Amino acid sequence: MQSIPSNLNFLNSPKSSMKLLSVFLIPAAVSISFSASPSNTASSKPAFSTGIPSNIPSHYSKIVFPEWTYQPPYPTDYRVELKDGAVAYLVPDSTLDVVKLSLYCAHPNLPSKPEDVAALQLYSGLLRDGGTQSLTPDKLEDSLEFVAATLSASLEAYQSEASFDALGKDANAMLGLLPDVVLKPGLDSAVFNVEQRDEIEGLKHRYDTPHGVLGVAYERMMHGSHPANWVPLEKEVEAVTPSSLKSLAGTGYTRNGMVLAVSGNFNRADMIRRLNTLVEQFPMGGGASDSIPPFKGPNPPGVYLVDKPFSQATIRLGAVGVRRPDPDYYRLVVASYILGDGGFTSRLVERVRTKEGLAYSIGSEVESDYYRTGSVYVGLQTKAPTGSYAIKLVIEEMRRMAKDGITDEELAKAKEGLLKSLPSLFDSPSSIANIFAQGEIWKRSPDHYVEYQKTLQAMTRQEVETAFRKYFDADSLRILVIGPKDVLMQKDPVHGTSLSDFGKVTEWTAEDLDKRD
């Protein structure tokens, strides 16, 4: 039997054991008193008393809670200006000896022509997995595994990213490794062959699921063809070689426009010094190449059908929204919460799911986009034969909300739900650092989250209703339907609805979705 540590020997005492049992087994609301000389007479007082406070309500519904308030973290408390315009957000956390760092560069990585898409995607996939010029992929992997660290890097459409997660003692080594990974990639040929093969296989099956079709088709329907949503062709991926990627080395990572998010157990002054050393290793950049070409905008209102042999119909009804920052954005968020984004309290869930039983999941969304005009939409999945009827119910609910407006109770619940979800954005030191770093990229005001609360609290029914009628316009919907054409195009024998009731039906094939025009 394992011996008890000397500092825990008190557990061997019977009296101490009794005290411990009383601590672990007796509820806090109950106090027990033992009599030194117990009496056997009937008139003796009870050996214990409940100790329950007299002010506890008789029913849970009578509990009175204090008014809810929340003060979000303030970005300037963590913001540090580094060399050459780079910025860092440092959020200390001593609970674990770990350091987490995320690097963002406000540098769009868009292909100038369709043939470049494949090269950019393969290059991005090799940034971490292809090793560096001084470390083979195996050595890099072994080094990270030995110290239980993670590291990643990627080129996204509108920004470049990199991050690591390591023990505090290894943070300096990771800071030294990070520039090599993103600026001096190894582009290992064996790893390249695997990445290339995986990319080709993925393209062969990209439209095998409703989700795979939905993302590409909705982009085309609402934004048109654009370098940000181009998909490479198999033959273009096959044409890429490791040597052709060498010209991309260092793409996307420059010190100007760089924002860092750091959280964990570190010395602030020492970390600032290390970050300035890190920044110096990156080149200057930017200029005309950072501009984003304009988007073509949405296709005309109507129905866009993608014929796929799925058992269900995947449906999304979209309309033009706003580009942030825009004063209507939060009004739309509140309206969407009432319409379909508020879970079981929302109108669409009540009408389409609860009453009609047509969809397990249905909801509405307001796209948050700083680079282009976003959209507002309603999404659901339902049985293919009742697809047109489900669309009819959604449109009817939208028209009813536009005509009758919303209630004070709905507005209050929406405000409460949105306000009380705010703390979840800041649920960890790394979340705080990253949300402020991304806000820096988007040029958000330091008062962004303070103003958010004030805006919600001051919002009126009229403001929400006006925004809803302007953007959730049932007459300007683009309706994307993915499912079996032969079923979807039939008239619903029970409800008498069909897809043609909602405008011109345009059929899209896989070739249509892949067009880069």
XYZ file of C-alpha atoms in Angstrom:
517
model
C 0.000 0.000 0.000
C 1.313 3.436 -0.860
C 2.426 5.420 2.174
C 0.613 8.610 3.086
C 2.725 11.758 2.682
C 3.830 13.251 5.982
C 1.878 16.426 5.397
C -1.310 14.345 5.151
C -0.751 12.167 8.271
C -3.571 13.946 10.085
C -5.929 11.756 8.067
C -4.979 8.844 10.320
C -6.667 10.509 13.303
C -10.245 9.231 13.947
C -11.316 12.677 15.167
C -9.926 14.311 12.063
C -11.690 11.755 9.911
C -15.003 12.626 11.544
C -14.396 16.314 10.867
C -13.584 15.608 7.227
C -16.719 13.514 6.829
C -18.793 16.354 8.207
C -17.198 18.708 5.677
C -17.724 16.490 2.632
C -21.072 14.884 3.443
C -23.134 17.596 5.156
C -24.779 20.293 3.001
C -23.705 23.833 3.722
C -27.236 24.883 4.622
C -27.401 22.342 7.486
C -25.506 22.712 10.742
C -25.188 19.805 13.157
C -24.365 20.082 16.839
C -23.387 17.052 18.952
C -24.263 16.940 22.635
C -21.428 15.930 24.993
C -23.888 14.146 27.304
C -26.967 13.123 25.307
C -30.245 12.920 27.156
C -32.831 10.171 26.733
C -35.762 12.295 27.924
C -38.558 13.143 25.519
C -38.305 16.816 26.407
C -34.718 17.107 25.143
C -34.042 19.514 22.284
C -33.292 18.027 18.830
C -29.688 16.963 18.302
C -29.486 19.150 15.187
C -31.037 22.214 13.582
C -31.463 22.843 9.843
C -30.021 26.329 9.892
C -32.063 27.227 6.768
C -32.323 31.024 6.432
C -35.832 32.356 6.909
C -35.669 34.608 3.842
C -35.589 31.814 1.230
C -38.551 32.202 -1.155
C -41.257 29.554 -0.963
C -41.055 28.939 -4.752
C -38.325 29.354 -7.371
C -40.535 31.730 -9.362
C -40.364 34.201 -6.493
C -36.576 34.477 -6.553
C -35.489 38.055 -7.232
C -32.236 38.476 -9.138
C -30.138 41.643 -9.187
C -30.090 43.639 -12.398
C -27.658 42.101 -14.871
C -24.637 44.211 -15.746
C -21.427 43.390 -17.557
C -18.286 45.392 -18.169
C -16.353 43.906 -21.115
C -12.549 44.013 -21.164
C -11.171 47.199 -22.667
C -8.698 46.789 -25.562
C -6.402 49.685 -24.687
C -5.610 47.949 -21.379
C -3.795 45.285 -23.385
C -2.655 47.152 -26.499
C 1.048 47.723 -27.183
C 2.537 49.513 -30.181
C 5.561 47.729 -31.598
C 8.095 48.743 -34.216
C 7.106 49.955 -37.688
C 3.389 50.165 -36.943
C 2.914 46.585 -35.724
C 0.546 46.178 -32.774
C 0.211 43.538 -30.059
C -2.439 42.683 -27.493
C -0.901 41.105 -24.390
C -3.253 39.335 -21.971
C -1.473 37.800 -18.965
C -2.632 34.492 -17.501
C -0.661 32.749 -14.743
C -2.987 29.790 -14.234
C -0.832 27.613 -16.503
C 2.750 27.997 -17.685
C 1.646 28.278 -21.302
C 2.003 30.959 -23.969
C -0.385 31.253 -26.927
C 0.383 33.559 -29.839
C -1.574 34.402 -32.969
C -0.176 36.541 -35.773
C -2.408 38.367 -38.252
C -1.335 40.318 -41.315
C -3.891 42.532 -43.032
C -2.778 41.358 -46.438
C -5.291 39.965 -48.975
C -4.092 36.804 -50.692
C -6.174 36.858 -53.852
C -5.157 35.304 -57.182
C -4.729 37.714 -60.058
C -6.065 35.094 -62.494
C -7.968 31.805 -62.074
C -4.916 29.621 -62.791
C -3.200 31.010 -59.683
C -5.811 29.654 -57.258
C -4.359 26.145 -57.188
C -0.824 27.362 -56.484
C -1.957 29.621 -53.630
C -3.961 26.848 -51.981
C -1.160 24.288 -52.232
C 1.406 26.808 -50.981
C -0.770 27.652 -47.967
C -1.087 23.949 -47.123
C 2.699 23.514 -47.210
C 3.539 26.399 -44.875
C 3.478 24.177 -41.818
C 3.582 20.647 -43.207
C 6.347 21.227 -45.759
C 9.036 22.094 -43.192
C 11.432 25.011 -43.463
C 14.615 25.633 -45.393
C 16.598 24.502 -42.336
C 14.259 21.817 -40.938
C 12.814 18.879 -42.830
C 9.128 18.153 -42.214
C 10.052 15.186 -39.987
C 12.485 17.219 -37.899
C 9.992 20.045 -37.523
C 7.263 17.617 -36.484
C 9.547 15.801 -34.027
C 10.738 19.089 -32.507
C 7.186 20.309 -31.927
C 6.039 16.967 -30.552
C 9.025 16.759 -28.184
C 8.027 20.004 -26.455
C 4.243 19.393 -26.804
C 3.808 22.522 -28.947
C 1.451 23.218 -31.820
C 2.092 25.520 -34.759
C -0.015 26.491 -37.781
C 0.000 28.965 -40.660
C -2.287 29.746 -43.587
C -3.083 32.302 -46.261
C -6.721 33.370 -46.070
C -8.538 35.461 -48.665
C -8.311 38.737 -46.738
C -5.464 38.152 -44.273
C -2.534 35.888 -43.454
C -2.402 34.006 -40.161
C 0.014 32.005 -38.026
C -0.111 30.765 -34.444
C 1.565 28.617 -31.838
C 0.743 27.170 -28.425
C 3.671 26.152 -26.205
C 4.956 25.904 -22.657
C 6.389 29.133 -21.312
C 9.945 27.815 -21.374
C 9.658 27.090 -25.098
C 7.977 30.347 -26.150
C 11.235 32.039 -27.146
C 12.210 29.114 -29.365
C 8.775 29.203 -31.020
C 9.149 32.932 -31.660
C 12.401 32.137 -33.432
C 10.835 29.329 -35.457
C 7.717 31.161 -36.620
C 9.416 33.496 -39.175
C 11.204 30.539 -40.773
C 7.904 28.682 -41.216
C 6.087 31.546 -42.976
C 8.995 33.309 -44.713
C 11.347 30.422 -45.549
C 9.126 27.409 -46.169
C 10.800 24.154 -47.160
C 8.115 23.147 -49.694
C 9.162 19.510 -49.333
C 8.428 17.581 -52.555
C 7.165 14.420 -50.798
C 4.723 16.403 -48.675
C 3.765 18.406 -51.767
C 2.791 15.197 -53.577
C 0.508 14.216 -50.690
C -1.066 17.690 -50.539
C -1.584 17.726 -54.295
C -3.189 14.292 -54.281
C -5.477 15.243 -51.392
C -6.491 18.460 -53.141
C -7.392 16.614 -56.340
C -9.358 13.993 -54.432
C -11.186 16.712 -52.508
C -12.141 18.470 -55.725
C -13.587 15.232 -57.111
C -15.933 14.997 -54.135
C -16.503 18.678 -53.374
C -20.191 18.498 -54.278
C -20.973 15.145 -52.683
C -22.666 16.729 -49.663
C -25.313 19.452 -49.281
C -22.850 21.550 -47.269
C -20.238 21.334 -50.034
C -22.714 22.606 -52.620
C -24.280 25.220 -50.365
C -21.136 27.271 -49.676
C -20.086 27.602 -53.315
C -23.593 28.058 -54.724
C -24.625 30.704 -52.191
C -21.424 32.660 -52.844
C -22.169 32.673 -56.566
C -25.820 33.585 -56.035
C -25.174 36.531 -53.698
C -21.743 37.810 -54.735
C -21.006 36.523 -58.213
C -17.675 35.162 -59.381
C -14.739 36.759 -57.558
C -11.100 35.875 -56.812
C -12.093 35.419 -53.157
C -14.415 32.519 -54.029
C -12.757 30.937 -57.054
C -12.353 27.167 -56.843
C -9.384 25.555 -58.668
C -9.889 22.956 -61.367
C -8.306 19.500 -61.155
C -6.108 20.118 -64.197
C -4.808 23.344 -62.625
C -3.844 21.527 -59.431
C -2.122 18.805 -61.461
C -0.048 21.439 -63.281
C 1.503 22.871 -60.108
C 5.039 21.763 -59.165
C 7.128 22.382 -56.013
C 9.519 24.570 -57.985
C 6.656 26.736 -59.257
C 5.751 27.569 -55.652
C 9.171 28.984 -54.750
C 8.242 32.401 -56.141
C 5.490 32.602 -53.494
C 7.922 32.282 -50.565
C 7.133 34.957 -47.974
C 3.817 35.865 -49.589
C 1.319 37.494 -47.267
C 3.486 38.230 -44.237
C 4.714 41.807 -43.744
C 5.464 43.884 -40.663
C 3.171 46.744 -41.666
C -0.376 45.688 -40.988
C 0.810 43.042 -38.528
C -1.179 42.461 -35.335
C -0.243 39.947 -32.653
C -2.371 38.363 -29.924
C -0.422 36.922 -26.996
C -1.829 35.328 -23.865
C -0.360 33.249 -21.074
C 2.344 33.267 -18.445
C 5.012 35.765 -19.509
C 6.901 38.816 -18.353
C 5.328 41.793 -20.109
C 8.530 43.812 -20.699
C 10.408 40.732 -21.870
C 7.597 39.733 -24.231
C 7.480 43.211 -25.794
C 11.224 43.005 -26.432
C 10.855 39.566 -28.017
C 7.963 40.674 -30.194
C 9.919 43.655 -31.510
C 12.707 41.244 -32.437
C 10.123 39.080 -34.185
C 8.662 42.004 -36.134
C 12.106 43.031 -37.408
C 12.443 39.704 -39.213
C 9.476 40.441 -41.479
C 9.768 42.580 -44.623
C 7.911 45.778 -45.257
C 5.152 45.496 -47.846
C 1.737 46.630 -48.935
C 0.572 49.052 -51.548
C -1.620 48.617 -54.593
C -1.428 44.817 -54.422
C -3.410 44.953 -51.182
C -6.537 46.303 -52.849
C -9.561 44.037 -53.156
C -11.381 44.018 -56.521
C -15.060 44.970 -56.331
C -17.650 42.214 -56.124
C -20.203 41.858 -58.902
C -23.124 41.647 -56.503
C -26.088 39.277 -56.379
C -27.883 37.484 -59.171
C -31.477 38.604 -59.874
C -34.216 37.513 -57.457
C -35.665 34.092 -58.190
C -34.997 30.414 -57.552
C -31.611 28.779 -58.164
C -31.795 24.994 -58.224
C -28.875 22.569 -57.980
C -30.003 19.054 -58.861
C -28.467 16.556 -56.417
C -29.799 13.099 -55.397
C -30.068 13.951 -51.705
C -32.957 12.740 -49.574
C -33.652 16.247 -48.300
C -33.847 19.724 -49.752
C -31.303 22.191 -48.470
C -32.715 25.700 -48.780
C -31.350 29.183 -48.232
C -33.319 32.367 -48.889
C -30.989 35.355 -49.149
C -31.249 39.117 -49.600
C -28.712 41.944 -49.747
C -27.539 43.095 -46.326
C -24.947 45.632 -45.151
C -21.209 46.110 -45.063
C -19.866 46.836 -41.602
C -19.660 49.213 -39.922
C -23.252 50.215 -40.616
C -25.830 51.540 -38.129
C -28.398 49.071 -39.461
C -26.256 46.039 -38.662
C -27.276 45.621 -35.009
C -30.887 46.464 -35.813
C -30.816 43.575 -38.268
C -29.201 41.306 -35.673
C -32.072 42.006 -33.276
C -34.642 41.505 -36.051
C -33.010 38.227 -37.052
C -33.019 37.054 -33.433
C -36.777 37.510 -33.371
C -37.329 35.997 -36.814
C -35.169 32.883 -36.618
C -31.887 33.281 -34.755
C -33.288 33.163 -31.220
C -33.687 29.394 -30.997
C -37.027 28.067 -29.786
C -38.268 31.579 -29.034
C -38.013 32.623 -32.689
C -40.957 32.868 -35.043
C -39.618 30.566 -37.740
C -38.883 27.754 -35.296
C -42.389 28.091 -33.871
C -44.051 28.128 -37.306
C -41.982 25.765 -39.449
C -40.645 23.317 -36.882
C -43.030 23.274 -33.920
C -46.363 23.745 -35.677
C -45.691 22.204 -39.089
C -42.912 19.727 -38.235
C -41.132 20.436 -41.526
C -37.596 21.073 -40.315
C -35.468 19.961 -37.399
C -33.263 23.014 -37.768
C -34.233 26.383 -39.189
C -32.824 29.824 -38.526
C -31.908 33.233 -39.870
C -28.564 34.987 -40.032
C -27.058 38.419 -40.669
C -23.618 38.185 -42.252
C -20.937 40.240 -40.514
C -18.611 41.392 -43.276
C -16.039 44.192 -43.331
C -14.758 43.555 -46.864
C -17.949 43.532 -48.917
C -21.712 43.933 -48.610
C -22.984 40.958 -46.660
C -26.357 39.284 -46.846
C -29.278 38.338 -44.630
C -30.732 34.876 -45.017
C -32.930 32.081 -43.732
C -31.633 28.519 -43.922
C -33.274 25.142 -43.396
C -33.405 21.513 -44.465
C -36.659 19.676 -45.080
C -38.105 16.733 -46.986
C -37.815 17.292 -50.726
C -41.578 16.903 -51.443
C -42.404 19.699 -48.974
C -39.557 22.012 -50.000
C -41.762 24.542 -51.780
C -44.270 24.551 -48.933
C -41.515 25.260 -46.395
C -40.357 28.183 -48.527
C -43.923 29.500 -48.630
C -44.164 29.386 -44.821
C -40.887 31.273 -44.414
C -41.983 34.002 -46.813
C -45.377 34.251 -45.139
C -43.703 34.722 -41.760
C -41.400 37.374 -43.172
C -44.349 39.246 -44.666
C -46.309 38.984 -41.427
C -43.414 40.383 -39.416
C -42.961 43.206 -41.945
C -46.665 44.046 -41.847
C -47.455 43.685 -38.139
C -44.079 44.558 -36.654
C -42.705 43.084 -33.432
C -43.885 43.162 -29.824
C -42.249 44.838 -26.853
C -41.767 41.402 -25.306
C -39.947 40.087 -28.383
C -37.694 43.145 -28.425
C -36.890 42.768 -24.731
C -36.067 39.054 -25.082
C -33.857 39.675 -28.093
C -31.924 42.404 -26.299
C -31.520 40.241 -23.216
C -30.340 37.219 -25.197
C -27.794 39.209 -27.184
C -26.483 41.177 -24.211
C -26.075 38.094 -22.040
C -24.179 36.275 -24.771
C -21.503 38.989 -24.819
C -19.378 37.537 -21.964
C -18.913 34.320 -23.950
C -16.716 36.257 -26.395
C -14.221 36.877 -23.606
C -14.273 33.480 -21.878
C -10.495 32.986 -21.888
C -7.328 35.118 -22.048
C -6.598 33.854 -25.572
C -10.141 34.767 -26.672
C -9.649 38.296 -25.334
C -6.314 38.733 -27.097
C -7.558 37.349 -30.414
C -10.838 39.237 -30.549
C -9.034 42.533 -29.954
C -6.338 41.670 -32.514
C -8.969 40.910 -35.149
C -10.772 44.115 -34.191
C -7.539 46.015 -34.875
C -7.452 44.522 -38.376
C -11.052 45.618 -38.896
C -10.286 49.088 -37.446
C -12.852 48.815 -34.683
C -13.072 51.593 -32.117
C -11.679 50.850 -28.623
C -15.226 51.524 -27.383
C -16.719 48.958 -29.751
C -18.171 46.589 -27.127
C -19.192 49.369 -24.759
C -21.062 51.053 -27.592
C -22.545 47.718 -28.613
C -24.272 47.394 -25.254
C -25.481 50.978 -25.309
C -26.782 50.594 -28.864
C -28.774 47.491 -27.983
C -30.208 48.981 -24.813
C -31.334 52.153 -26.591
C -32.756 50.408 -29.659
C -36.448 50.989 -30.361
C -39.112 48.840 -31.977
C -39.407 51.294 -34.848
C -35.670 51.069 -35.639
C -35.789 47.267 -35.723
C -38.950 47.148 -37.806
C -37.642 49.699 -40.318
C -34.384 47.791 -40.802
C -36.225 44.486 -41.134
C -38.557 45.793 -43.830
C -35.652 47.310 -45.734
C -33.399 44.243 -45.861
C -35.518 41.145 -45.134
C -37.572 41.997 -48.194
C -39.687 39.032 -49.302
C -39.932 40.472 -52.827
C -36.169 40.558 -53.431
C -35.207 37.075 -52.221
C -32.739 34.855 -54.015
C -33.757 31.300 -53.144
C -31.144 28.554 -53.361
C -32.508 24.990 -53.372
C -30.277 21.902 -53.390
C -31.875 18.499 -53.868
C -33.548 16.118 -56.347
C -34.916 18.140 -59.247
C -37.564 15.582 -60.241
C -39.121 15.783 -56.772
C -38.629 19.480 -56.109
C -40.151 20.604 -59.412
C -43.355 18.662 -58.803
C -46.368 20.469 -57.406
C -46.981 19.651 -53.745
C -50.197 17.579 -53.920
C -51.231 18.510 -50.376
C -50.413 22.221 -50.228
C -50.484 23.070 -53.954
C -47.128 24.849 -53.947
C -44.234 24.615 -56.408
C -40.836 26.270 -56.829
C -42.102 28.312 -59.766
C -44.390 30.182 -57.346
C -41.349 32.153 -56.162
C -40.010 33.410 -59.477
C -37.964 32.153 -62.385
C -36.244 28.819 -61.692
C -32.624 28.731 -62.899
C -30.855 25.376 -62.786
C -27.142 25.297 -61.983
C -24.797 22.401 -62.685
C -21.378 21.712 -61.169
C -19.837 23.367 -64.228
C -21.857 26.516 -63.549
C -20.631 26.632 -59.946
C -17.012 26.266 -61.069
C -17.085 29.136 -63.553
C -14.611 31.978 -62.916
C -15.997 34.811 -65.012
